[in-house]
């Protein structure tokens, strides 16, 4: 059984994961429109990952006898002029998500809910990767600047990204 306090905090995090998915889906559509199909592909996969994160939390709540309550998902912005602008927004957003995961971790410790703390270790590691990926893309797009060939090549590279469901979902 899981405490109401932890249950509520996880439901809030589920909503944030869905909101993250919305944000990246909006970015994907934005870059489809701008003809940056590789960048759009990268964000579409990011969207799937975020929905998978929500699924992991939902599975966890269900396995602990908790109650999933899905709140409305807030709207998201819809316009980013360049990949650099979108990846900078991605990094800023992922940093706030990291803070939320850390706060949830601290709450689990405070409540002596060690099962939740254990589950959150996966997300702690995932956030390191999310921030690192966004930073790498910022560095790459800063490096090429306005060089058309460089942008074309980066876009082509991001177009090769494929979605792999997190292994934890199959456990
Ligand atoms: Mg996430």
CSV table of N, CA and C and ligand atoms in Angstrom, one decimal:
chain,number,residue,atom,x,y,z
A,1,UNK,N,0.9,-1.2,0.0
A,1,UNK,CA,0.0,0.0,0.0
A,1,UNK,C,0.9,1.2,0.0
A,2,UNK,N,0.4,2.3,-0.6
A,2,UNK,CA,1.2,3.5,-0.8
A,2,UNK,C,0.4,4.6,0.0
A,3,UNK,N,1.2,5.6,0.5
A,3,UNK,CA,0.5,6.6,1.3
A,3,UNK,C,-0.2,7.6,0.3
A,4,UNK,N,-1.2,8.3,0.8
A,4,UNK,CA,-1.9,9.3,-0.1
A,4,UNK,C,-1.0,10.4,-0.5
A,5,UNK,N,-0.1,10.8,0.3
A,5,UNK,CA,0.8,11.9,0.0
A,5,UNK,C,1.7,11.5,-1.2
A,6,UNK,N,2.3,10.3,-1.1
A,6,UNK,CA,3.1,9.8,-2.3
A,6,UNK,C,2.3,9.6,-3.5
A,7,UNK,N,1.1,9.0,-3.3
A,7,UNK,CA,0.2,8.7,-4.4
A,7,UNK,C,-0.1,10.0,-5.2
A,8,UNK,N,-0.5,11.1,-4.4
A,8,UNK,CA,-0.8,12.4,-5.0
A,8,UNK,C,0.4,12.9,-5.7
A,9,UNK,N,1.6,12.8,-5.1
A,9,UNK,CA,2.8,13.4,-5.7
A,9,UNK,C,3.1,12.6,-7.0
A,10,UNK,N,2.9,11.3,-7.1
A,10,UNK,CA,3.1,10.6,-8.3
A,10,UNK,C,2.1,10.9,-9.4
A,11,UNK,N,0.9,11.1,-9.0
A,11,UNK,CA,-0.1,11.6,-10.0
A,11,UNK,C,0.3,12.9,-10.6
A,12,UNK,N,0.8,13.8,-9.8
A,12,UNK,CA,1.2,15.1,-10.3
A,12,UNK,C,2.4,14.9,-11.3
A,13,UNK,N,3.3,14.0,-11.0
A,13,UNK,CA,4.4,13.7,-11.9
A,13,UNK,C,3.9,13.1,-13.2
A,14,UNK,N,2.9,12.2,-13.1
A,14,UNK,CA,2.3,11.6,-14.3
A,14,UNK,C,1.8,12.7,-15.2
A,15,UNK,N,1.2,13.7,-14.6
A,15,UNK,CA,0.7,14.8,-15.4
A,15,UNK,C,1.8,15.6,-16.1
A,16,UNK,N,2.9,15.8,-15.3
A,16,UNK,CA,4.1,16.5,-15.9
A,16,UNK,C,4.7,15.7,-17.0
A,17,UNK,N,4.7,14.4,-16.9
A,17,UNK,CA,5.3,13.5,-18.0
A,17,UNK,C,4.5,13.7,-19.3
A,18,UNK,N,3.1,13.6,-19.1
A,18,UNK,CA,2.2,13.8,-20.2
A,18,UNK,C,2.4,15.2,-20.8
A,19,UNK,N,2.6,16.2,-20.0
A,19,UNK,CA,2.8,17.6,-20.5
A,19,UNK,C,4.1,17.7,-21.2
A,20,UNK,N,5.1,17.0,-20.8
A,20,UNK,CA,6.4,17.0,-21.5
A,20,UNK,C,6.2,16.4,-22.9
A,21,UNK,N,5.4,15.3,-22.9
A,21,UNK,CA,5.1,14.6,-24.2
A,21,UNK,C,4.4,15.6,-25.1
A,22,UNK,N,3.5,16.3,-24.6
A,22,UNK,CA,2.7,17.3,-25.4
A,22,UNK,C,3.7,18.4,-26.0
A,23,UNK,N,4.6,18.8,-25.1
A,23,UNK,CA,5.6,19.9,-25.5
A,23,UNK,C,6.4,19.4,-26.6
A,24,UNK,N,6.9,18.1,-26.6
A,24,UNK,CA,7.8,17.6,-27.6
A,24,UNK,C,7.0,17.3,-28.9
A,25,UNK,N,5.8,16.9,-28.7
A,25,UNK,CA,4.9,16.6,-29.9
A,25,UNK,C,4.6,17.9,-30.6
A,26,UNK,N,4.5,19.0,-29.9
A,26,UNK,CA,4.2,20.3,-30.4
A,26,UNK,C,5.5,20.8,-31.2
A,27,UNK,N,6.7,20.5,-30.6
A,27,UNK,CA,7.9,20.8,-31.3
A,27,UNK,C,8.1,20.0,-32.5
A,28,UNK,N,7.7,18.7,-32.5
A,28,UNK,CA,7.8,17.9,-33.7
A,28,UNK,C,6.9,18.4,-34.8
A,29,UNK,N,5.7,18.9,-34.5
A,29,UNK,CA,4.8,19.4,-35.5
A,29,UNK,C,5.4,20.7,-36.1
A,30,UNK,N,6.0,21.6,-35.2
A,30,UNK,CA,6.6,22.8,-35.6
A,30,UNK,C,7.7,22.6,-36.6
A,31,UNK,N,8.5,21.6,-36.4
A,31,UNK,CA,9.7,21.4,-37.3
A,31,UNK,C,9.3,20.6,-38.5
A,32,UNK,N,8.2,19.9,-38.5
A,32,UNK,CA,7.6,19.3,-39.7
A,32,UNK,C,7.2,20.5,-40.7
A,33,UNK,N,6.5,21.4,-40.1
A,33,UNK,CA,6.1,22.6,-40.8
A,33,UNK,C,7.3,23.4,-41.5
A,34,UNK,N,8.4,23.4,-40.7
A,34,UNK,CA,9.5,24.2,-41.2
A,34,UNK,C,10.4,23.3,-42.1
A,35,UNK,N,10.0,22.1,-42.3
A,35,UNK,CA,10.8,21.2,-43.2
A,35,UNK,C,12.1,20.6,-42.6
A,36,UNK,N,12.2,20.7,-41.3
A,36,UNK,CA,13.3,20.0,-40.6
A,36,UNK,C,12.8,18.7,-40.1
A,37,UNK,N,12.7,17.7,-41.1
A,37,UNK,CA,12.1,16.4,-40.8
A,37,UNK,C,12.9,15.6,-39.8
A,38,UNK,N,14.2,15.7,-39.8
A,38,UNK,CA,15.0,15.0,-38.8
A,38,UNK,C,14.8,15.5,-37.4
A,39,UNK,N,14.8,16.8,-37.2
A,39,UNK,CA,14.5,17.4,-35.9
A,39,UNK,C,13.1,17.0,-35.4
A,40,UNK,N,12.1,17.0,-36.4
A,40,UNK,CA,10.8,16.6,-36.1
A,40,UNK,C,10.7,15.1,-35.6
A,41,UNK,N,11.5,14.3,-36.3
A,41,UNK,CA,11.6,12.9,-35.9
A,41,UNK,C,12.1,12.7,-34.5
A,42,UNK,N,13.2,13.5,-34.2
A,42,UNK,CA,13.8,13.4,-32.8
A,42,UNK,C,12.8,13.8,-31.7
A,43,UNK,N,12.0,14.8,-32.0
A,43,UNK,CA,11.0,15.2,-31.0
A,43,UNK,C,9.8,14.3,-30.9
A,44,UNK,N,9.5,13.7,-32.0
A,44,UNK,CA,8.4,12.7,-32.0
A,44,UNK,C,8.8,11.5,-31.1
A,45,UNK,N,10.0,11.1,-31.2
A,45,UNK,CA,10.5,10.0,-30.4
A,45,UNK,C,10.5,10.4,-28.9
A,46,UNK,N,10.9,11.7,-28.7
A,46,UNK,CA,11.0,12.2,-27.3
A,46,UNK,C,9.6,12.2,-26.7
A,47,UNK,N,8.6,12.5,-27.6
A,47,UNK,CA,7.2,12.5,-27.1
A,47,UNK,C,6.8,11.1,-26.7
A,48,UNK,N,7.2,10.1,-27.5
A,48,UNK,CA,6.9,8.7,-27.1
A,48,UNK,C,7.5,8.3,-25.8
A,49,UNK,N,8.8,8.8,-25.6
A,49,UNK,CA,9.5,8.5,-24.4
A,49,UNK,C,8.8,9.0,-23.2
A,50,UNK,N,8.3,10.3,-23.3
A,50,UNK,CA,7.6,10.9,-22.2
A,50,UNK,C,6.3,10.2,-21.8
A,51,UNK,N,5.6,9.7,-22.8
A,51,UNK,CA,4.4,8.9,-22.5
A,51,UNK,C,4.7,7.6,-21.9
A,52,UNK,N,5.9,7.1,-22.3
A,52,UNK,CA,6.4,5.8,-21.6
A,52,UNK,C,6.7,6.1,-20.1
A,53,UNK,N,7.3,7.3,-19.9
A,53,UNK,CA,7.6,7.6,-18.5
A,53,UNK,C,6.3,7.7,-17.7
A,54,UNK,N,5.2,8.3,-18.2
A,54,UNK,CA,3.9,8.3,-17.5
A,54,UNK,C,3.5,6.9,-17.3
A,55,UNK,N,3.6,6.0,-18.3
A,55,UNK,CA,3.2,4.6,-18.2
A,55,UNK,C,3.9,3.9,-17.0
A,56,UNK,N,5.2,4.2,-16.9
A,56,UNK,CA,6.0,3.6,-15.8
A,56,UNK,C,5.4,4.0,-14.5
A,57,UNK,N,5.1,5.2,-14.3
A,57,UNK,CA,4.6,5.7,-13.0
A,57,UNK,C,3.2,5.1,-12.8
A,58,UNK,N,2.4,5.0,-13.9
A,58,UNK,CA,1.0,4.4,-13.7
A,58,UNK,C,1.1,2.9,-13.3
A,59,UNK,N,2.0,2.2,-14.0
A,59,UNK,CA,2.2,0.8,-13.6
A,59,UNK,C,2.6,0.6,-12.2
A,60,UNK,N,3.5,1.6,-11.8
A,60,UNK,CA,4.0,1.5,-10.4
A,60,UNK,C,2.9,1.7,-9.4
A,61,UNK,N,2.1,2.8,-9.6
A,61,UNK,CA,1.0,3.1,-8.7
A,61,UNK,C,0.0,1.9,-8.6
A,62,UNK,N,-0.3,1.3,-9.8
A,62,UNK,CA,-1.2,0.1,-9.8
A,62,UNK,C,-0.6,-1.0,-9.0
A,63,UNK,N,0.7,-1.2,-9.2
A,63,UNK,CA,1.3,-2.4,-8.5
A,63,UNK,C,1.4,-2.2,-7.0
A,64,UNK,N,1.3,-0.9,-6.5
A,64,UNK,CA,1.4,-0.7,-5.1
A,64,UNK,C,0.0,-0.5,-4.5
A,65,UNK,N,-1.1,-0.8,-5.2
A,65,UNK,CA,-2.4,-0.6,-4.7
A,65,UNK,C,-2.8,0.9,-4.6
A,66,UNK,N,-2.2,1.7,-5.4
A,66,UNK,CA,-2.5,3.1,-5.5
A,66,UNK,C,-3.6,3.4,-6.5
A,67,UNK,N,-3.8,4.7,-6.7
A,67,UNK,CA,-4.9,5.1,-7.6
A,67,UNK,C,-4.4,6.1,-8.6
A,68,UNK,N,-4.5,5.8,-9.8
A,68,UNK,CA,-4.1,6.7,-10.9
A,68,UNK,C,-5.3,7.7,-11.1
A,69,UNK,N,-5.0,9.0,-11.0
A,69,UNK,CA,-6.0,10.0,-11.4
A,69,UNK,C,-5.4,10.9,-12.4
A,70,UNK,N,-6.0,10.9,-13.6
A,70,UNK,CA,-5.5,11.7,-14.7
A,70,UNK,C,-6.1,13.1,-14.7
A,71,UNK,N,-5.3,14.1,-14.5
A,71,UNK,CA,-5.8,15.5,-14.5
A,71,UNK,C,-5.7,16.0,-15.9
A,72,UNK,N,-6.4,17.1,-16.2
A,72,UNK,CA,-6.3,17.8,-17.6
A,72,UNK,C,-4.8,18.2,-17.8
A,73,UNK,N,-4.4,18.1,-19.1
A,73,UNK,CA,-3.1,18.5,-19.5
A,73,UNK,C,-3.1,19.9,-20.0
A,74,UNK,N,-2.3,20.8,-19.4
A,74,UNK,CA,-2.2,22.2,-19.9
A,74,UNK,C,-1.7,22.3,-21.3
A,75,UNK,N,-2.1,23.4,-22.0
A,75,UNK,CA,-1.6,23.6,-23.3
A,75,UNK,C,-0.1,23.9,-23.3
A,76,UNK,N,0.5,23.8,-24.5
A,76,UNK,CA,1.9,24.0,-24.7
A,76,UNK,C,2.2,25.1,-25.8
A,77,UNK,N,3.3,25.7,-25.8
A,77,UNK,CA,3.7,26.6,-26.9
A,77,UNK,C,3.7,25.9,-28.2
A,78,UNK,N,3.6,26.6,-29.3
A,78,UNK,CA,3.6,25.9,-30.6
A,78,UNK,C,4.5,26.5,-31.6
A,79,UNK,N,5.4,27.4,-31.2
A,79,UNK,CA,6.3,28.0,-32.2
A,79,UNK,C,7.8,28.1,-31.7
A,80,UNK,N,8.7,27.5,-32.5
A,80,UNK,CA,10.1,27.6,-32.2
A,80,UNK,C,10.7,27.9,-33.6
A,81,UNK,N,11.5,29.0,-33.7
A,81,UNK,CA,12.0,29.4,-35.0
A,81,UNK,C,13.2,28.5,-35.5
A,82,UNK,N,14.0,28.1,-34.5
A,82,UNK,CA,15.2,27.3,-34.9
A,82,UNK,C,15.3,26.1,-34.0
A,83,UNK,N,16.1,25.0,-34.5
A,83,UNK,CA,16.3,23.9,-33.6
A,83,UNK,C,17.0,24.3,-32.3
A,84,UNK,N,18.0,25.3,-32.4
A,84,UNK,CA,18.7,25.7,-31.3
A,84,UNK,C,17.7,26.3,-30.2
A,85,UNK,N,16.8,27.0,-30.7
A,85,UNK,CA,15.8,27.6,-29.7
A,85,UNK,C,15.0,26.5,-29.0
A,86,UNK,N,14.6,25.5,-29.8
A,86,UNK,CA,13.8,24.3,-29.2
A,86,UNK,C,14.7,23.5,-28.3
A,87,UNK,N,15.9,23.2,-28.7
A,87,UNK,CA,16.7,22.4,-27.8
A,87,UNK,C,17.1,23.1,-26.5
A,88,UNK,N,17.2,24.5,-26.6
A,88,UNK,CA,17.5,25.2,-25.4
A,88,UNK,C,16.3,25.2,-24.5
A,89,UNK,N,15.1,25.3,-25.1
A,89,UNK,CA,13.8,25.2,-24.3
A,89,UNK,C,13.7,23.7,-23.7
A,90,UNK,N,14.2,22.8,-24.4
A,90,UNK,CA,14.2,21.4,-24.0
A,90,UNK,C,15.1,21.2,-22.7
A,91,UNK,N,16.3,21.8,-22.8
A,91,UNK,CA,17.2,21.6,-21.7
A,91,UNK,C,16.6,22.3,-20.4
A,92,UNK,N,16.1,23.5,-20.6
A,92,UNK,CA,15.5,24.3,-19.5
A,92,UNK,C,14.3,23.5,-18.9
A,93,UNK,N,13.5,22.9,-19.8
A,93,UNK,CA,12.4,22.1,-19.3
A,93,UNK,C,12.9,20.8,-18.5
A,94,UNK,N,13.8,20.1,-19.1
A,94,UNK,CA,14.3,18.9,-18.4
A,94,UNK,C,15.0,19.2,-17.1
A,95,UNK,N,15.6,20.4,-16.9
A,95,UNK,CA,16.1,20.8,-15.6
A,95,UNK,C,15.0,20.9,-14.6
A,96,UNK,N,13.9,21.5,-15.0
A,96,UNK,CA,12.8,21.6,-14.0
A,96,UNK,C,12.2,20.2,-13.7
A,97,UNK,N,12.2,19.3,-14.7
A,97,UNK,CA,11.7,17.9,-14.4
A,97,UNK,C,12.7,17.2,-13.5
A,98,UNK,N,13.9,17.4,-13.6
A,98,UNK,CA,14.9,16.8,-12.7
A,98,UNK,C,14.7,17.3,-11.3
A,99,UNK,N,14.4,18.6,-11.2
A,99,UNK,CA,14.1,19.1,-9.8
A,99,UNK,C,12.8,18.4,-9.2
A,100,UNK,N,11.8,18.2,-10.1
A,100,UNK,CA,10.6,17.5,-9.6
A,100,UNK,C,10.9,16.1,-9.2
A,101,UNK,N,11.7,15.4,-9.9
A,101,UNK,CA,12.1,14.0,-9.6
A,101,UNK,C,12.8,14.0,-8.3
A,102,UNK,N,13.7,15.0,-8.1
A,102,UNK,CA,14.5,15.1,-6.9
A,102,UNK,C,13.6,15.4,-5.7
A,103,UNK,N,12.6,16.2,-5.9
A,103,UNK,CA,11.7,16.5,-4.8
A,103,UNK,C,10.9,15.3,-4.4
A,104,UNK,N,10.5,14.5,-5.4
A,104,UNK,CA,9.7,13.3,-5.2
A,104,UNK,C,10.6,12.3,-4.4
A,105,UNK,N,11.8,12.2,-4.8
A,105,UNK,CA,12.8,11.3,-4.1
A,105,UNK,C,13.0,11.7,-2.7
A,106,UNK,N,13.1,13.0,-2.4
A,106,UNK,CA,13.2,13.5,-1.0
A,106,UNK,C,12.0,13.2,-0.2
A,107,UNK,N,10.8,13.3,-0.9
A,107,UNK,CA,9.5,13.0,-0.2
A,107,UNK,C,9.5,11.5,0.2
A,108,UNK,N,9.9,10.7,-0.8
A,108,UNK,CA,9.9,9.2,-0.5
A,108,UNK,C,10.8,8.9,0.7
A,109,UNK,N,11.9,9.6,0.8
A,109,UNK,CA,12.9,9.3,1.9
A,109,UNK,C,12.2,9.8,3.2
A,110,UNK,N,11.6,11.0,3.1
A,110,UNK,CA,11.0,11.5,4.3
A,110,UNK,C,9.9,10.6,4.9
A,111,UNK,N,9.2,10.0,3.9
A,111,UNK,CA,8.0,9.1,4.3
A,111,UNK,C,8.5,7.7,4.5
A,112,UNK,N,9.8,7.4,4.4
A,112,UNK,CA,10.3,6.1,4.6
A,112,UNK,C,9.7,5.1,3.6
A,113,UNK,N,9.4,5.6,2.4
A,113,UNK,CA,8.8,4.8,1.3
A,113,UNK,C,10.0,4.3,0.4
A,114,UNK,N,10.6,3.3,0.8
A,114,UNK,CA,11.9,2.9,0.1
A,114,UNK,C,11.6,2.2,-1.2
A,115,UNK,N,10.4,1.6,-1.4
A,115,UNK,CA,10.1,1.1,-2.7
A,115,UNK,C,10.0,2.2,-3.7
A,116,UNK,N,9.3,3.3,-3.3
A,116,UNK,CA,9.2,4.4,-4.3
A,116,UNK,C,10.6,5.0,-4.6
A,117,UNK,N,11.4,5.1,-3.5
A,117,UNK,CA,12.7,5.6,-3.7
A,117,UNK,C,13.5,4.8,-4.7
A,118,UNK,N,13.4,3.5,-4.6
A,118,UNK,CA,14.0,2.5,-5.5
A,118,UNK,C,13.6,2.7,-6.9
A,119,UNK,N,12.2,2.8,-7.1
A,119,UNK,CA,11.7,3.0,-8.4
A,119,UNK,C,12.2,4.3,-9.0
A,120,UNK,N,12.4,5.3,-8.2
A,120,UNK,CA,12.8,6.6,-8.7
A,120,UNK,C,14.2,6.7,-9.2
A,121,UNK,N,15.0,5.7,-8.7
A,121,UNK,CA,16.4,5.6,-9.2
A,121,UNK,C,16.5,5.6,-10.7
A,122,UNK,N,15.6,4.9,-11.3
A,122,UNK,CA,15.5,4.8,-12.8
A,122,UNK,C,15.4,6.2,-13.4
A,123,UNK,N,14.5,7.0,-12.8
A,123,UNK,CA,14.2,8.4,-13.3
A,123,UNK,C,15.4,9.3,-13.0
A,124,UNK,N,16.1,9.1,-11.9
A,124,UNK,CA,17.2,9.9,-11.6
A,124,UNK,C,18.3,9.8,-12.7
A,125,UNK,N,18.5,8.5,-13.1
A,125,UNK,CA,19.5,8.2,-14.1
A,125,UNK,C,19.0,8.7,-15.5
A,126,UNK,N,17.7,8.6,-15.7
A,126,UNK,CA,17.1,9.0,-17.0
A,126,UNK,C,17.3,10.5,-17.2
A,127,UNK,N,17.1,11.3,-16.1
A,127,UNK,CA,17.2,12.7,-16.2
A,127,UNK,C,18.7,13.2,-16.5
A,128,UNK,N,19.6,12.4,-16.0
A,128,UNK,CA,21.0,12.8,-16.4
A,128,UNK,C,21.2,12.7,-17.9
A,129,UNK,N,20.6,11.6,-18.4
A,129,UNK,CA,20.7,11.4,-19.9
A,129,UNK,C,19.9,12.5,-20.7
A,130,UNK,N,18.7,12.8,-20.2
A,130,UNK,CA,17.9,13.8,-20.9
A,130,UNK,C,18.6,15.1,-21.0
A,131,UNK,N,19.2,15.6,-19.9
A,131,UNK,CA,19.9,16.8,-19.9
A,131,UNK,C,21.2,16.8,-20.7
A,132,UNK,N,21.9,15.6,-20.7
A,132,UNK,CA,23.1,15.5,-21.5
A,132,UNK,C,22.8,15.5,-23.0
A,133,UNK,N,21.7,14.8,-23.4
A,133,UNK,CA,21.3,14.8,-24.8
A,133,UNK,C,20.9,16.2,-25.3
A,134,UNK,N,20.2,16.9,-24.5
A,134,UNK,CA,19.8,18.2,-24.9
A,134,UNK,C,21.0,19.1,-25.0
A,135,UNK,N,21.9,19.0,-24.1
A,135,UNK,CA,23.1,19.9,-24.1
A,135,UNK,C,24.0,19.5,-25.3
A,136,UNK,N,24.1,18.3,-25.7
A,136,UNK,CA,24.9,17.8,-26.8
A,136,UNK,C,24.3,18.4,-28.1
A,137,UNK,N,22.9,18.4,-28.2
A,137,UNK,CA,22.3,19.0,-29.4
A,137,UNK,C,22.5,20.5,-29.5
A,138,UNK,N,22.4,21.2,-28.3
A,138,UNK,CA,22.6,22.6,-28.3
A,138,UNK,C,24.1,22.9,-28.8
A,139,UNK,N,25.0,22.1,-28.3
A,139,UNK,CA,26.4,22.3,-28.7
A,139,UNK,C,26.6,22.1,-30.2
A,140,UNK,N,26.0,21.1,-30.7
A,140,UNK,CA,26.1,20.8,-32.2
A,140,UNK,C,25.5,21.9,-33.0
A,141,UNK,N,24.3,22.4,-32.6
A,141,UNK,CA,23.6,23.4,-33.4
A,141,UNK,C,24.3,24.7,-33.3
A,142,UNK,N,24.9,25.0,-32.1
A,142,UNK,CA,25.7,26.2,-31.9
A,142,UNK,C,27.0,26.1,-32.8
A,143,UNK,N,27.5,24.9,-32.9
A,143,UNK,CA,28.8,24.7,-33.7
A,143,UNK,C,28.5,25.0,-35.2
A,144,UNK,N,27.4,24.6,-35.7
A,144,UNK,CA,27.2,24.8,-37.2
A,144,UNK,C,26.6,26.2,-37.4
A,145,UNK,N,26.0,26.8,-36.5
A,145,UNK,CA,25.5,28.1,-36.6
A,145,UNK,C,24.5,28.2,-37.8
A,146,UNK,N,24.7,29.1,-38.7
A,146,UNK,CA,23.8,29.3,-39.9
A,146,UNK,C,24.3,28.5,-41.1
A,147,UNK,N,25.3,27.6,-41.0
A,147,UNK,CA,25.8,26.9,-42.1
A,147,UNK,C,24.8,25.9,-42.6
A,148,UNK,N,24.3,26.1,-43.8
A,148,UNK,CA,23.3,25.2,-44.4
A,148,UNK,C,23.7,23.8,-44.5
A,149,UNK,N,24.9,23.5,-44.9
A,149,UNK,CA,25.3,22.1,-45.0
A,149,UNK,C,25.4,21.4,-43.6
A,150,UNK,N,25.9,22.2,-42.6
A,150,UNK,CA,25.9,21.6,-41.3
A,150,UNK,C,24.5,21.4,-40.7
A,151,UNK,N,23.6,22.3,-40.9
A,151,UNK,CA,22.2,22.1,-40.5
A,151,UNK,C,21.6,20.9,-41.2
A,152,UNK,N,21.9,20.8,-42.5
A,152,UNK,CA,21.3,19.7,-43.3
A,152,UNK,C,21.8,18.3,-42.7
A,153,UNK,N,23.1,18.3,-42.4
A,153,UNK,CA,23.7,17.0,-41.9
A,153,UNK,C,23.2,16.7,-40.5
A,154,UNK,N,23.1,17.7,-39.7
A,154,UNK,CA,22.6,17.4,-38.3
A,154,UNK,C,21.1,16.9,-38.4
A,155,UNK,N,20.3,17.6,-39.3
A,155,UNK,CA,18.9,17.2,-39.4
A,155,UNK,C,18.9,15.7,-39.9
A,156,UNK,N,19.7,15.4,-40.9
A,156,UNK,CA,19.7,14.0,-41.4
A,156,UNK,C,20.1,13.0,-40.2
A,157,UNK,N,21.0,13.4,-39.4
A,157,UNK,CA,21.5,12.5,-38.3
A,157,UNK,C,20.3,12.3,-37.3
A,158,UNK,N,19.6,13.4,-37.0
A,158,UNK,CA,18.5,13.3,-36.0
A,158,UNK,C,17.3,12.4,-36.6
A,159,UNK,N,17.3,12.4,-38.0
A,159,UNK,CA,16.3,11.6,-38.6
A,159,UNK,C,16.5,10.1,-38.5
A,160,UNK,N,17.7,9.7,-38.0
A,160,UNK,CA,18.0,8.3,-37.9
A,160,UNK,C,17.6,7.7,-36.5
A,161,UNK,N,17.2,8.6,-35.6
A,161,UNK,CA,16.8,8.2,-34.2
A,161,UNK,C,15.6,7.3,-34.3
A,162,UNK,N,15.6,6.2,-33.6
A,162,UNK,CA,14.5,5.3,-33.5
A,162,UNK,C,14.0,5.1,-32.1
A,163,UNK,N,12.7,4.8,-31.9
A,163,UNK,CA,12.2,4.7,-30.6
A,163,UNK,C,12.4,3.2,-30.0
A,164,UNK,N,12.9,3.2,-28.8
A,164,UNK,CA,13.1,1.9,-28.1
A,164,UNK,C,12.4,2.1,-26.8
A,165,UNK,N,11.4,1.2,-26.5
A,165,UNK,CA,10.6,1.3,-25.3
A,165,UNK,C,11.6,1.0,-24.1
A,166,UNK,N,11.4,1.8,-23.0
A,166,UNK,CA,12.3,1.5,-21.8
A,166,UNK,C,12.1,0.1,-21.4
A,167,UNK,N,13.2,-0.6,-21.1
A,167,UNK,CA,13.2,-2.0,-20.6
A,167,UNK,C,12.3,-2.2,-19.4
A,168,UNK,N,12.3,-1.2,-18.6
A,168,UNK,CA,11.5,-1.3,-17.3
A,168,UNK,C,10.0,-1.5,-17.6
A,169,UNK,N,9.6,-1.1,-18.8
A,169,UNK,CA,8.1,-1.3,-19.1
A,169,UNK,C,7.8,-2.8,-19.3
A,170,UNK,N,8.8,-3.6,-19.6
A,170,UNK,CA,8.6,-5.0,-19.9
A,170,UNK,C,8.9,-5.9,-18.7
A,171,UNK,N,9.3,-5.3,-17.6
A,171,UNK,CA,9.6,-6.1,-16.5
A,171,UNK,C,8.4,-6.7,-15.8
B,1,LIG,MG1,10.2,12.4,-18.6
